Coordinates of C-alpha atoms in Angstrom, one line a residue:
M300 CA 50.1 -7.7 47.3
R301 CA 47.9 -10.6 48.6
I302 CA 45.1 -8.1 49.2
L303 CA 45.4 -6.3 45.8
K304 CA 45.2 -9.4 43.7
P305 CA 41.7 -10.5 45.0
L306 CA 40.6 -6.9 44.8
L307 CA 41.8 -6.6 41.2
S308 CA 40.1 -9.9 40.3
F309 CA 36.9 -8.7 41.9
L310 CA 36.9 -5.4 39.9
I311 CA 37.6 -7.2 36.6
L312 CA 34.7 -9.6 37.4
T313 CA 32.4 -6.8 38.3
Q314 CA 33.2 -4.9 35.1
S315 CA 32.7 -8.1 33.0
I316 CA 29.3 -8.6 34.6
N317 CA 28.3 -5.0 33.9
I318 CA 29.3 -5.4 30.2
F319 CA 27.3 -8.6 29.8
A320 CA 24.4 -7.0 31.7
Q321 CA 24.0 -4.3 29.1
K322 CA 20.9 -4.9 27.1
A323 CA 20.4 -4.2 23.4
P324 CA 18.0 -1.2 23.1
T325 CA 14.3 -1.9 22.4
P326 CA 13.0 -1.0 18.9
N327 CA 11.2 2.0 20.4
E328 CA 14.3 3.3 22.1
K329 CA 16.6 3.2 19.2
M330 CA 14.0 4.2 16.6
Q331 CA 12.8 7.3 18.5
W332 CA 15.1 9.8 16.7
F333 CA 14.1 8.3 13.4
A334 CA 10.4 8.6 14.2
D335 CA 10.8 12.2 15.3
A336 CA 13.0 13.3 12.3
K337 CA 10.3 13.3 9.6
L338 CA 12.7 14.7 6.9
G339 CA 16.0 13.3 5.6
I340 CA 18.1 14.0 2.5
F341 CA 19.2 11.2 0.2
I342 CA 22.4 11.9 -1.9
H343 CA 23.1 9.9 -5.0
W344 CA 26.6 10.9 -6.2
G345 CA 28.8 8.9 -8.5
I346 CA 30.6 8.9 -11.8
Y347 CA 27.2 8.5 -13.6
S348 CA 26.8 12.3 -13.1
V349 CA 29.6 12.9 -15.7
N350 CA 27.5 11.9 -18.7
G351 CA 24.1 12.3 -16.9
I352 CA 23.2 8.6 -17.4
S353 CA 21.4 6.0 -15.3
E354 CA 23.4 5.2 -12.2
S355 CA 24.9 1.7 -12.7
W356 CA 21.8 0.6 -14.7
A357 CA 23.2 2.2 -17.8
F358 CA 25.7 -0.6 -18.4
Y359 CA 23.7 -3.4 -16.7
N360 CA 20.8 -2.8 -19.1
N361 CA 23.3 -2.5 -22.1
Y362 CA 22.4 1.2 -22.8
I363 CA 26.2 1.7 -22.8
D364 CA 29.0 -0.9 -22.5
H365 CA 30.9 -1.3 -19.2
D366 CA 34.2 0.1 -20.6
A367 CA 32.4 3.3 -21.8
Y368 CA 30.6 3.6 -18.4
M369 CA 33.9 3.4 -16.4
K370 CA 35.6 6.0 -18.6
Q371 CA 33.5 8.5 -16.7
L372 CA 36.0 8.1 -13.9
K373 CA 38.2 10.4 -15.9
G374 CA 35.6 13.2 -15.8
F375 CA 34.6 12.8 -12.1
N376 CA 36.8 15.5 -10.7
A377 CA 34.7 16.8 -7.7
S378 CA 36.7 20.0 -8.2
K379 CA 34.1 22.2 -6.5
Y380 CA 33.0 19.8 -3.8
N381 CA 32.4 21.6 -0.6
P382 CA 30.9 19.2 2.0
Q383 CA 30.4 22.0 4.5
E384 CA 28.1 23.8 2.0
W385 CA 26.2 20.5 1.4
V386 CA 25.6 20.1 5.1
N387 CA 24.6 23.7 5.6
L388 CA 22.0 23.3 2.8
I389 CA 20.8 20.0 4.3
K390 CA 20.4 21.6 7.7
E391 CA 18.7 24.7 6.2
S392 CA 16.1 22.4 4.5
G393 CA 15.0 21.2 7.9
A394 CA 16.3 17.6 7.5
K395 CA 17.5 15.8 10.6
Y396 CA 19.5 13.2 8.8
A397 CA 21.2 12.4 5.5
V398 CA 22.0 9.2 3.6
I399 CA 24.8 9.2 1.1
T400 CA 25.8 6.6 -1.5
T401 CA 29.1 5.1 -0.4
K402 CA 28.9 2.6 -3.2
H403 CA 26.2 2.0 -5.9
H404 CA 25.7 -1.1 -7.9
D405 CA 28.6 0.0 -10.2
G406 CA 31.0 -0.9 -7.5
I407 CA 32.8 2.4 -7.2
S408 CA 33.6 3.2 -3.6
L409 CA 33.6 6.9 -2.6
W410 CA 35.8 6.3 0.4
D411 CA 39.3 5.1 0.9
T412 CA 38.5 1.4 1.2
K413 CA 41.3 -1.0 1.8
A414 CA 39.3 -4.1 0.6
P415 CA 41.2 -5.9 -2.2
K416 CA 40.5 -5.1 -5.9
A417 CA 38.3 -2.1 -5.0
T418 CA 37.7 0.7 -7.4
T419 CA 37.7 4.0 -5.6
T420 CA 37.3 7.7 -6.3
L421 CA 40.6 8.2 -4.4
S422 CA 42.7 5.9 -6.5
N423 CA 40.8 5.6 -9.8
S424 CA 38.9 8.9 -10.5
A425 CA 40.0 12.3 -11.6
S426 CA 39.0 13.6 -8.1
K427 CA 41.7 11.7 -6.3
K428 CA 39.6 12.2 -3.2
D429 CA 38.0 10.3 -0.4
L430 CA 34.6 11.9 -0.7
I431 CA 32.8 10.3 2.2
T432 CA 35.1 11.1 5.2
P433 CA 34.8 14.9 5.0
F434 CA 31.0 14.8 4.4
I435 CA 30.4 12.6 7.4
A436 CA 32.7 14.7 9.6
N437 CA 30.7 17.8 8.7
L438 CA 27.4 16.0 9.1
K439 CA 28.3 14.9 12.7
N440 CA 29.6 18.4 13.6
A441 CA 26.3 19.8 12.5
G442 CA 24.4 17.5 14.9
L443 CA 22.7 15.6 12.1
K444 CA 22.3 11.8 12.0
T445 CA 24.5 9.9 9.6
G446 CA 23.1 7.4 7.1
L447 CA 25.2 5.3 4.6
Y448 CA 23.8 3.8 1.5
F449 CA 25.5 0.5 0.5
S450 CA 24.8 -1.6 -2.5
L451 CA 25.0 -5.4 -1.9
P452 CA 25.6 -6.2 -5.6
D453 CA 28.8 -5.0 -7.2
W454 CA 28.5 -5.5 -11.0
S455 CA 32.1 -4.3 -11.6
Y456 CA 33.8 -6.6 -9.1
P457 CA 35.7 -9.5 -10.8
D458 CA 34.5 -12.0 -8.2
Y459 CA 30.8 -11.0 -8.3
D460 CA 28.8 -13.5 -10.3
I461 CA 26.4 -11.1 -12.1
F462 CA 27.8 -8.6 -14.7
T463 CA 24.9 -7.3 -16.8
R464 CA 21.3 -8.3 -17.5
E465 CA 22.5 -10.6 -20.3
R466 CA 25.9 -11.8 -18.9
K467 CA 27.1 -13.6 -15.8
R468 CA 30.7 -14.1 -14.9
Y469 CA 30.3 -17.5 -13.4
D470 CA 27.9 -19.8 -11.6
F471 CA 28.4 -19.2 -7.9
I472 CA 27.1 -22.7 -7.1
T473 CA 29.9 -24.4 -9.1
E474 CA 32.5 -21.8 -8.1
P475 CA 31.9 -21.2 -4.4
K476 CA 35.4 -19.9 -3.9
R477 CA 34.9 -16.9 -6.1
W478 CA 31.6 -16.2 -4.4
N479 CA 33.2 -16.4 -1.0
N480 CA 35.9 -14.0 -2.2
F481 CA 33.2 -11.5 -3.0
V482 CA 31.3 -12.0 0.3
N483 CA 34.5 -11.4 2.2
Y484 CA 35.1 -8.3 0.1
Y485 CA 31.8 -6.7 0.7
Q486 CA 31.7 -7.6 4.4
T487 CA 35.2 -6.1 4.8
Q488 CA 33.9 -2.9 3.3
L489 CA 30.9 -2.8 5.6
K490 CA 33.2 -3.4 8.6
E491 CA 35.3 -0.4 7.4
L492 CA 32.2 1.8 7.1
S493 CA 30.9 0.7 10.5
T494 CA 34.2 1.2 12.3
Q495 CA 35.3 4.3 10.6
Y496 CA 32.1 6.3 10.5
K497 CA 29.9 4.8 13.2
P498 CA 26.7 5.5 11.2
D499 CA 23.3 5.9 12.8
L500 CA 21.7 4.2 9.9
V501 CA 22.7 1.8 7.0
W502 CA 20.6 1.9 3.9
F503 CA 21.0 -1.4 2.0
D504 CA 19.9 -1.9 -1.6
G505 CA 20.0 -4.7 -4.2
D506 CA 19.2 -7.7 -2.1
W507 CA 17.0 -9.2 -4.8
E508 CA 20.0 -10.8 -6.6
H509 CA 20.7 -13.4 -3.9
T510 CA 19.1 -15.1 -0.9
P511 CA 19.7 -14.0 2.7
K512 CA 21.7 -17.1 3.2
E513 CA 24.0 -16.3 0.2
W514 CA 24.4 -12.7 1.4
E515 CA 25.0 -14.0 5.0
T516 CA 22.7 -11.3 6.3
D517 CA 22.9 -12.5 9.9
K518 CA 26.6 -12.0 9.9
V519 CA 26.2 -8.6 8.3
R520 CA 23.9 -7.6 11.2
S521 CA 26.5 -8.8 13.7
I522 CA 29.2 -6.8 12.0
L523 CA 27.2 -3.6 12.2
K524 CA 25.9 -4.1 15.7
G525 CA 29.4 -4.9 16.9
D526 CA 30.2 -1.2 16.6
N527 CA 26.7 0.2 17.5
L528 CA 23.9 -1.6 19.2
N529 CA 21.6 1.3 18.2
I530 CA 22.3 0.9 14.5
I531 CA 19.2 1.2 12.3
I532 CA 18.9 -0.9 9.2
N533 CA 16.3 -0.6 6.4
S534 CA 14.3 -3.5 5.1
R535 CA 16.3 -4.1 2.0
L536 CA 18.9 -6.4 3.5
D537 CA 16.7 -9.4 3.4
E538 CA 13.2 -7.9 3.5
H539 CA 13.5 -7.5 7.2
G540 CA 14.7 -4.5 9.0
D541 CA 13.8 -1.7 11.3
Y542 CA 11.7 0.3 8.8
E543 CA 10.1 0.0 5.4
T544 CA 11.3 2.0 2.4
P545 CA 8.6 2.6 -0.2
E546 CA 10.1 4.1 -3.3
Q547 CA 8.7 7.1 -5.3
G548 CA 5.0 6.4 -4.9
V549 CA 3.5 8.0 -1.8
P550 CA 1.4 5.3 -0.1
V551 CA -2.3 5.6 -0.6
V552 CA -3.0 4.4 2.9
K553 CA -0.9 4.4 6.1
P554 CA 1.6 1.6 5.9
D555 CA 1.3 -1.3 8.4
S556 CA 4.9 -0.8 9.5
K557 CA 5.3 1.4 12.6
Y558 CA 8.4 3.0 11.1
W559 CA 8.7 3.9 7.4
E560 CA 10.3 6.3 5.0
L561 CA 9.4 7.4 1.5
C562 CA 12.5 7.7 -0.7
Y563 CA 11.6 10.3 -3.3
T564 CA 13.2 12.2 -6.2
M565 CA 12.8 15.9 -7.0
N566 CA 12.6 15.1 -10.7
D567 CA 12.6 11.6 -12.3
S568 CA 16.2 10.8 -11.6
W569 CA 18.3 9.7 -8.5
G570 CA 21.7 10.9 -9.9
Y571 CA 22.3 14.1 -11.7
Q572 CA 20.9 14.2 -15.3
P573 CA 21.2 17.6 -17.0
Y574 CA 18.2 16.9 -19.4
D575 CA 15.8 15.7 -16.8
N576 CA 13.8 18.9 -16.2
H577 CA 10.7 17.2 -14.9
Y578 CA 11.0 18.8 -11.5
K579 CA 8.2 18.9 -9.0
S580 CA 7.5 22.3 -7.6
S581 CA 8.6 23.2 -4.1
S582 CA 4.9 23.3 -3.1
M583 CA 4.3 19.8 -4.4
I584 CA 7.3 18.5 -2.4
I585 CA 6.2 20.3 0.8
R586 CA 2.8 18.6 0.4
T587 CA 4.5 15.3 -0.1
L588 CA 6.3 15.8 3.2
V589 CA 2.9 16.6 4.8
D590 CA 1.4 13.5 3.3
C591 CA 4.2 11.4 5.0
I592 CA 3.9 13.2 8.3
S593 CA 0.1 12.6 8.4
M594 CA 0.7 8.9 8.1
G595 CA 3.4 8.8 10.7
G596 CA 6.3 8.4 8.2
N597 CA 9.4 10.2 7.0
L598 CA 10.3 11.7 3.6
L599 CA 13.8 10.9 2.4
L600 CA 14.2 13.5 -0.4
D601 CA 16.9 12.9 -3.0
I602 CA 19.5 15.2 -4.5
G603 CA 22.0 14.3 -7.3
P604 CA 25.1 16.5 -7.2
K605 CA 27.0 17.1 -10.4
A606 CA 30.4 15.6 -11.2
D607 CA 32.2 18.7 -9.9
G608 CA 30.4 18.5 -6.6
T609 CA 28.0 21.4 -7.1
I610 CA 24.2 21.0 -6.7
A611 CA 21.8 22.0 -9.5
T612 CA 20.1 25.3 -8.9
E613 CA 16.6 23.7 -9.2
Q614 CA 17.5 21.4 -6.3
V615 CA 19.0 24.1 -4.2
K616 CA 15.8 26.2 -4.6
I617 CA 13.6 23.3 -3.5
L618 CA 15.8 22.7 -0.4
K619 CA 15.7 26.4 0.5
D620 CA 11.9 26.6 -0.1
L621 CA 11.5 23.5 2.0
G622 CA 13.6 25.1 4.7
R623 CA 11.3 28.2 4.8
W624 CA 8.3 26.0 5.4
T625 CA 9.9 23.6 7.9
K626 CA 11.4 26.5 10.0
K627 CA 8.0 28.2 10.2
H628 CA 6.1 25.0 11.1
S629 CA 8.7 23.0 13.1
E630 CA 6.4 22.3 16.0
A631 CA 3.9 20.6 13.6
I632 CA 6.6 18.5 12.0
Y633 CA 9.2 17.0 14.3
G634 CA 8.0 14.6 17.0
T635 CA 4.5 14.3 15.7
Q636 CA 2.6 11.1 14.9
A637 CA 0.0 10.0 12.5
G638 CA -3.2 12.0 12.4
I639 CA -6.9 11.2 12.6
P640 CA -9.1 9.5 9.9
A641 CA -9.7 11.5 6.7
S642 CA -13.5 11.6 7.4
H643 CA -13.0 14.3 10.1
F644 CA -11.3 16.9 8.0
V645 CA -10.6 17.9 4.3
G646 CA -6.9 17.9 4.5
K647 CA -4.0 16.1 6.2
T648 CA -3.6 15.9 10.0
S649 CA -1.1 14.8 12.7
L650 CA -1.1 14.6 16.5
S651 CA 1.4 15.6 19.2
K652 CA 3.0 12.8 21.1
N653 CA 0.6 13.0 24.0
N654 CA -2.4 13.3 21.6
D655 CA -3.7 16.6 23.1
V656 CA -2.8 18.7 20.1
L657 CA -4.2 18.2 16.6
Y658 CA -2.5 19.8 13.7
L659 CA -4.5 20.5 10.5
Y660 CA -2.6 21.0 7.2
V661 CA -4.4 23.1 4.7
D662 CA -3.1 23.3 1.1
Y663 CA -5.9 25.7 0.0
K664 CA -7.1 29.2 1.1
T665 CA -10.7 29.8 2.1
T666 CA -12.8 32.4 3.9
N667 CA -15.7 30.0 4.0
G668 CA -14.4 28.1 7.1
L669 CA -12.8 24.7 7.6
L670 CA -15.1 22.0 8.8
L671 CA -13.7 19.8 11.6
S672 CA -16.1 17.1 12.6
G673 CA -16.4 14.3 15.1
I674 CA -14.2 15.8 17.9
K675 CA -15.5 14.8 21.4
S676 CA -12.6 16.5 23.3
K677 CA -13.1 20.1 24.3
I678 CA -11.2 22.6 22.1
N679 CA -9.3 25.1 24.3
K680 CA -7.8 27.2 21.5
V681 CA -7.0 27.2 17.7
E682 CA -4.2 29.2 16.2
I683 CA -2.1 29.3 13.1
V684 CA 1.3 27.7 13.5
G685 CA 4.2 30.1 12.6
N686 CA 2.5 33.4 13.5
K687 CA 0.1 32.4 16.3
A688 CA -2.7 34.2 14.5
P689 CA -6.0 33.4 16.3
V690 CA -8.6 31.3 14.5
K691 CA -12.3 31.8 15.1
V692 CA -14.0 28.7 16.3
V693 CA -17.8 28.3 15.7
K694 CA -19.3 25.3 17.4
L695 CA -22.0 23.7 15.3
N696 CA -22.9 21.1 17.9
E697 CA -21.2 18.9 20.5
T698 CA -18.6 17.4 18.1
N699 CA -18.5 19.6 15.0
Y700 CA -16.8 22.9 14.4
L701 CA -16.2 25.5 11.7
L702 CA -12.8 27.2 11.9
Y703 CA -12.3 30.6 10.3
A704 CA -8.9 32.1 9.6
N705 CA -8.0 35.4 7.9
E706 CA -6.9 34.8 4.3
S707 CA -3.9 37.0 4.9
D708 CA -2.7 34.5 7.5
F709 CA -2.6 31.5 5.2
D710 CA 0.8 30.1 4.1
K711 CA 1.5 30.2 0.4
D712 CA 2.1 26.4 0.4
V713 CA 0.5 24.7 3.3
T714 CA -1.1 26.4 6.3
V715 CA -1.0 24.6 9.6
L716 CA -3.7 25.1 12.3
K717 CA -2.9 24.0 15.9
V718 CA -6.0 22.7 17.7
S719 CA -5.2 22.5 21.5
L720 CA -7.5 20.1 23.3
N721 CA -8.2 19.7 27.0
E722 CA -7.3 16.0 27.0
S723 CA -6.0 13.3 24.7
I724 CA -8.1 13.4 21.6
I725 CA -11.4 11.5 21.6
L726 CA -13.2 11.0 18.3
A727 CA -16.9 10.6 17.9
D728 CA -18.2 7.6 16.1
D729 CA -21.3 9.4 14.9
K730 CA -21.1 11.0 11.5
L731 CA -22.5 14.3 10.3
K732 CA -26.3 14.1 10.1
S733 CA -27.4 13.8 6.5
I734 CA -28.8 17.0 5.0
S735 CA -32.4 17.1 3.7
M736 CA -33.7 18.8 0.7
E737 CA -35.6 21.2 2.9
N738 CA -32.5 22.1 5.0
L739 CA -30.3 22.5 2.0
F740 CA -32.5 24.8 -0.1
S741 CA -34.1 26.8 2.6
S742 CA -30.9 27.5 4.5
K743 CA -29.8 31.1 5.3
E744 CA -27.1 32.6 3.1
D745 CA -24.4 32.4 5.8
L746 CA -25.0 28.6 5.9
T747 CA -24.6 28.1 2.2
N748 CA -21.0 26.7 2.3
I749 CA -21.4 24.5 5.4
N750 CA -24.5 22.9 3.8
L751 CA -22.7 22.3 0.6
K752 CA -19.9 20.7 2.6
K753 CA -22.5 18.4 4.2
L754 CA -24.0 17.7 0.8
A755 CA -20.6 16.7 -0.6
T756 CA -20.0 14.4 2.4
D757 CA -23.4 12.7 1.8
L758 CA -22.7 12.3 -1.9
N759 CA -19.3 10.9 -1.2
N760 CA -20.9 8.4 1.2
G761 CA -23.5 7.3 -1.4
I762 CA -26.4 9.4 0.0
N763 CA -27.9 11.2 -3.0
I764 CA -31.0 13.3 -2.2
F765 CA -31.4 14.2 -5.9
Q766 CA -32.1 10.6 -7.0
N767 CA -35.9 11.0 -6.8
T768 CA -36.2 14.5 -8.1
N769 CA -36.6 16.0 -11.5
L770 CA -32.9 16.9 -11.7
T771 CA -31.4 16.2 -15.1
A772 CA -27.8 16.1 -16.2
D773 CA -28.0 19.7 -17.6
G774 CA -30.0 21.0 -14.6
L775 CA -32.5 22.8 -16.7
G776 CA -36.0 23.0 -15.3
F777 CA -35.0 21.7 -11.9
K778 CA -37.4 22.4 -9.0
S779 CA -36.4 21.6 -5.5
G780 CA -39.9 21.4 -4.1
V781 CA -39.0 23.7 -1.3
T782 CA -41.1 26.9 -1.0
K783 CA -38.4 29.4 -0.2
N784 CA -35.1 28.7 -2.0
N785 CA -31.6 29.9 -1.2
E786 CA -30.8 31.2 -4.6
N787 CA -27.0 30.5 -4.2
I788 CA -27.8 26.9 -3.4
K789 CA -30.2 26.5 -6.3
N790 CA -27.8 28.2 -8.8
W791 CA -24.9 25.9 -7.6
V792 CA -27.0 22.8 -8.0
V793 CA -28.1 23.7 -11.5
K794 CA -24.5 24.6 -12.5
N795 CA -23.1 21.3 -11.1
A796 CA -26.1 19.1 -12.0
E797 CA -24.1 16.5 -13.9
A798 CA -22.1 15.7 -10.7
L799 CA -25.3 15.2 -8.7
Y800 CA -27.5 13.4 -11.3
K801 CA -27.5 9.7 -10.8
T802 CA -24.0 9.7 -9.3
T803 CA -22.9 7.2 -6.7
A804 CA -20.5 7.0 -3.8
G805 CA -17.0 8.2 -4.3
I806 CA -13.6 6.5 -4.0
P807 CA -12.0 5.4 -0.7
A808 CA -10.1 7.9 1.4
G809 CA -6.4 8.3 0.6
H810 CA -6.6 8.6 -3.2
Y811 CA -7.8 12.2 -3.0
Q812 CA -8.0 14.4 0.1
G813 CA -11.4 15.8 -0.6
K814 CA -14.9 14.4 -1.3
T815 CA -15.6 12.5 -4.5
V816 CA -18.5 10.9 -6.4
L817 CA -18.6 8.6 -9.4
S818 CA -20.9 8.6 -12.4
A819 CA -23.3 5.7 -12.8
D820 CA -21.0 3.9 -15.2
K821 CA -18.0 4.5 -12.9
Q822 CA -16.0 6.1 -15.7
T823 CA -16.1 9.7 -14.6
L824 CA -14.6 10.7 -11.3
Y825 CA -15.9 14.0 -9.8
L826 CA -13.6 15.8 -7.4
F827 CA -14.9 18.4 -4.9
V828 CA -12.4 21.2 -4.5
E829 CA -12.6 23.5 -1.5
G830 CA -11.3 27.1 -1.6
K831 CA -8.3 28.2 -3.6
P832 CA -5.7 25.4 -3.9
T833 CA -2.1 26.6 -3.4
G834 CA -0.9 24.1 -6.1
P835 CA -2.3 21.4 -8.4
I836 CA -4.7 19.0 -6.8
A837 CA -3.5 15.4 -6.7
I838 CA -4.9 11.9 -7.2
K839 CA -3.0 8.8 -6.0
G840 CA -3.3 5.2 -7.0
L841 CA -5.3 5.8 -10.2
K842 CA -4.5 2.9 -12.6
N843 CA -6.7 4.2 -15.5
N844 CA -5.6 6.5 -18.3
I845 CA -7.2 9.9 -18.3
S846 CA -9.2 10.9 -21.4
R847 CA -10.0 14.4 -20.4
I848 CA -10.5 16.7 -17.4
R849 CA -12.9 19.7 -17.2
V850 CA -14.4 22.1 -14.8
V851 CA -18.0 21.1 -14.1
G852 CA -20.5 23.8 -15.1
E853 CA -17.8 25.7 -17.0
G854 CA -16.7 23.2 -19.6
T855 CA -13.2 24.5 -19.4
M856 CA -10.7 21.8 -20.3
L857 CA -7.8 21.2 -17.9
S858 CA -4.4 19.6 -18.3
H859 CA -2.7 17.1 -16.0
E860 CA 0.7 15.8 -15.4
I861 CA 1.9 12.5 -13.9
Y862 CA 4.9 12.2 -11.6
N863 CA 6.8 9.3 -10.1
K864 CA 5.6 6.6 -12.4
L865 CA 8.3 3.9 -12.5
Y866 CA 8.3 1.9 -15.7
W867 CA 9.2 -1.3 -13.8
S868 CA 6.6 -0.9 -11.0
K869 CA 2.9 -1.6 -11.1
I870 CA 2.2 1.3 -8.7
P871 CA 0.7 4.2 -10.6
G872 CA 2.2 7.7 -10.6
I873 CA 0.6 10.7 -9.0
V874 CA -1.8 12.7 -11.1
Y875 CA -1.5 16.5 -10.6
I876 CA -4.2 18.8 -12.0
P877 CA -3.7 22.6 -11.9
I878 CA -6.9 24.6 -11.6
P879 CA -7.0 28.2 -12.9
E880 CA -8.1 30.5 -10.1
D881 CA -10.6 32.3 -12.3
K882 CA -12.4 29.0 -12.8
L883 CA -12.9 28.3 -9.1
D884 CA -16.4 28.4 -7.7
K885 CA -16.7 30.8 -4.7
Q886 CA -18.5 28.0 -2.8
L887 CA -17.3 24.6 -4.0
T888 CA -15.7 23.7 -7.3
I889 CA -16.2 20.3 -9.0
I890 CA -13.7 18.8 -11.4
A891 CA -14.8 16.0 -13.8
V892 CA -12.1 13.4 -14.7
L893 CA -13.1 11.2 -17.6
L894 CA -11.3 7.8 -17.6
D895 CA -10.7 5.3 -20.4
S896 CA -12.6 2.6 -18.5
P897 CA -14.5 2.1 -15.2
I898 CA -12.3 3.3 -12.4
D899 CA -9.5 1.0 -11.2
L900 CA -7.5 1.8 -8.1
Y901 CA -4.2 0.7 -6.6
R902 CA -4.7 0.3 -2.9
E903 CA -2.1 -2.1 -1.6
K904 CA -0.5 -1.4 1.8
V905 CA 3.2 -1.5 2.4
G906 CA 3.8 -4.8 4.2
A907 CA 4.7 -5.1 7.8
I908 CA 8.4 -5.8 8.7
E909 CA 10.4 -7.4 11.5
S910 CA 12.9 -5.7 13.7
N911 CA 16.5 -6.6 13.1
L912 CA 17.2 -7.0 16.8

């Protein structure tokens, strides 16, 4: 017995030392799954789906009174809720994680919370169900990462100070006891969620209503880390977190934050609204995913289930279409990192983790070849992802290449080319050599398209070889001064003269994926369009109103549509312009966008954040 006691004491001491020796994971270690995931699904589900009104904001903004809003509890039956079907659909989409609303600003908890005075779907709604537990169980069984959305404000809770935009319940400074009651309430709920579900990620919202000190954010982090040192927290707890969460507007340029995620709706609504039919096409959403991938970020795509638990057919179709594309192109999605600068390729790009594979994303079809420039590394092979179809590589010089793929091998949404290199990618600093009038107009027929690409690049960079020629806006009577003219080049120049005559350098990269120029008065933006786009072309960050859009040389008027413009945000929506196939130039199409004033662009970066460790 005398021997056992010291031995037992030694073992306990050793175990204690091991426990205290455990180190919290580094940001890179715990964030790796998030960085690799690329696609997540956001789920906004609540009683607001009954009447199809704004989630929580409907009563806060006095569009409907609070009593009328809460009556939706009687219609929220979740009668056809099948969490297994939800998870199957999420997994089919290619998503690696999901984030579900456990409680929105309206204060209705979708799980069986034991916190005092809570309003829950189990006790207070027609469903009489805990809706979170079965979903999380199915999510974990499917091997997907678990994310929980949690609103810090609770506009329905009797001890929360803010009720609506126009009404407050009390002044929390003069009635600190009520405020402390609320803080204890919401932290009790967070402890429940953390202990019961052990989420991989917590997605906070609503921190703008109080200061970090008032929310006691440090204590919140301690609560969550007590159950999981690897917990990931977004930047909406107190503007610090593990990753940034831009909303709706796809960033124009790569965010400064190493980890970020775009939360994005399929139409204009987070929750289900039956009359919101402003859905983006599946192709547009696939291209949004590609946009995020190319900048090293994730897309958190939202669905809003109906009150009975079913998902709208439009949303199901988008998820399935997304799944078709992600399954085919998985190697060019998961585990990739941000691509190379836009000047090297007309399209989006990404890189493998060890930088020796370059992925090119092409949302247009062309038989004229794809120009890849400024690549010092040796190219071993180029093939199409998904079917391994070979791509012909024509080396123009030591760093520039033309890539030719069969049109039949192009994907209907976004084609991905895999460029395998012999080493970690090295980019050339030198740019394409400017094209001269002689080289442009006397070129052989098979060089027509590559020379027009070079011309578009020069014009985009402010090098206009037509400035001191007799070219006029209508192109009539133009003479190149070159003895032997390539007629295709000459005809193209005459047709597109207005975009070449006295135009200046284009807009910065990120706003449009191709080349651009501006009219002398900066009020007309000219877009160079390669090949046959698989969907409408897009402009990001355009503050101006659009007066009209037309096809240069054709005069054909085009329509446009704006998505993701939030009325409360200064960030512009995305302009989408569909181009009829019969109006496309076989070499290079130019679209003129007339603005209501000289061009004005939104080009702010998403700010850097701090880790919550």
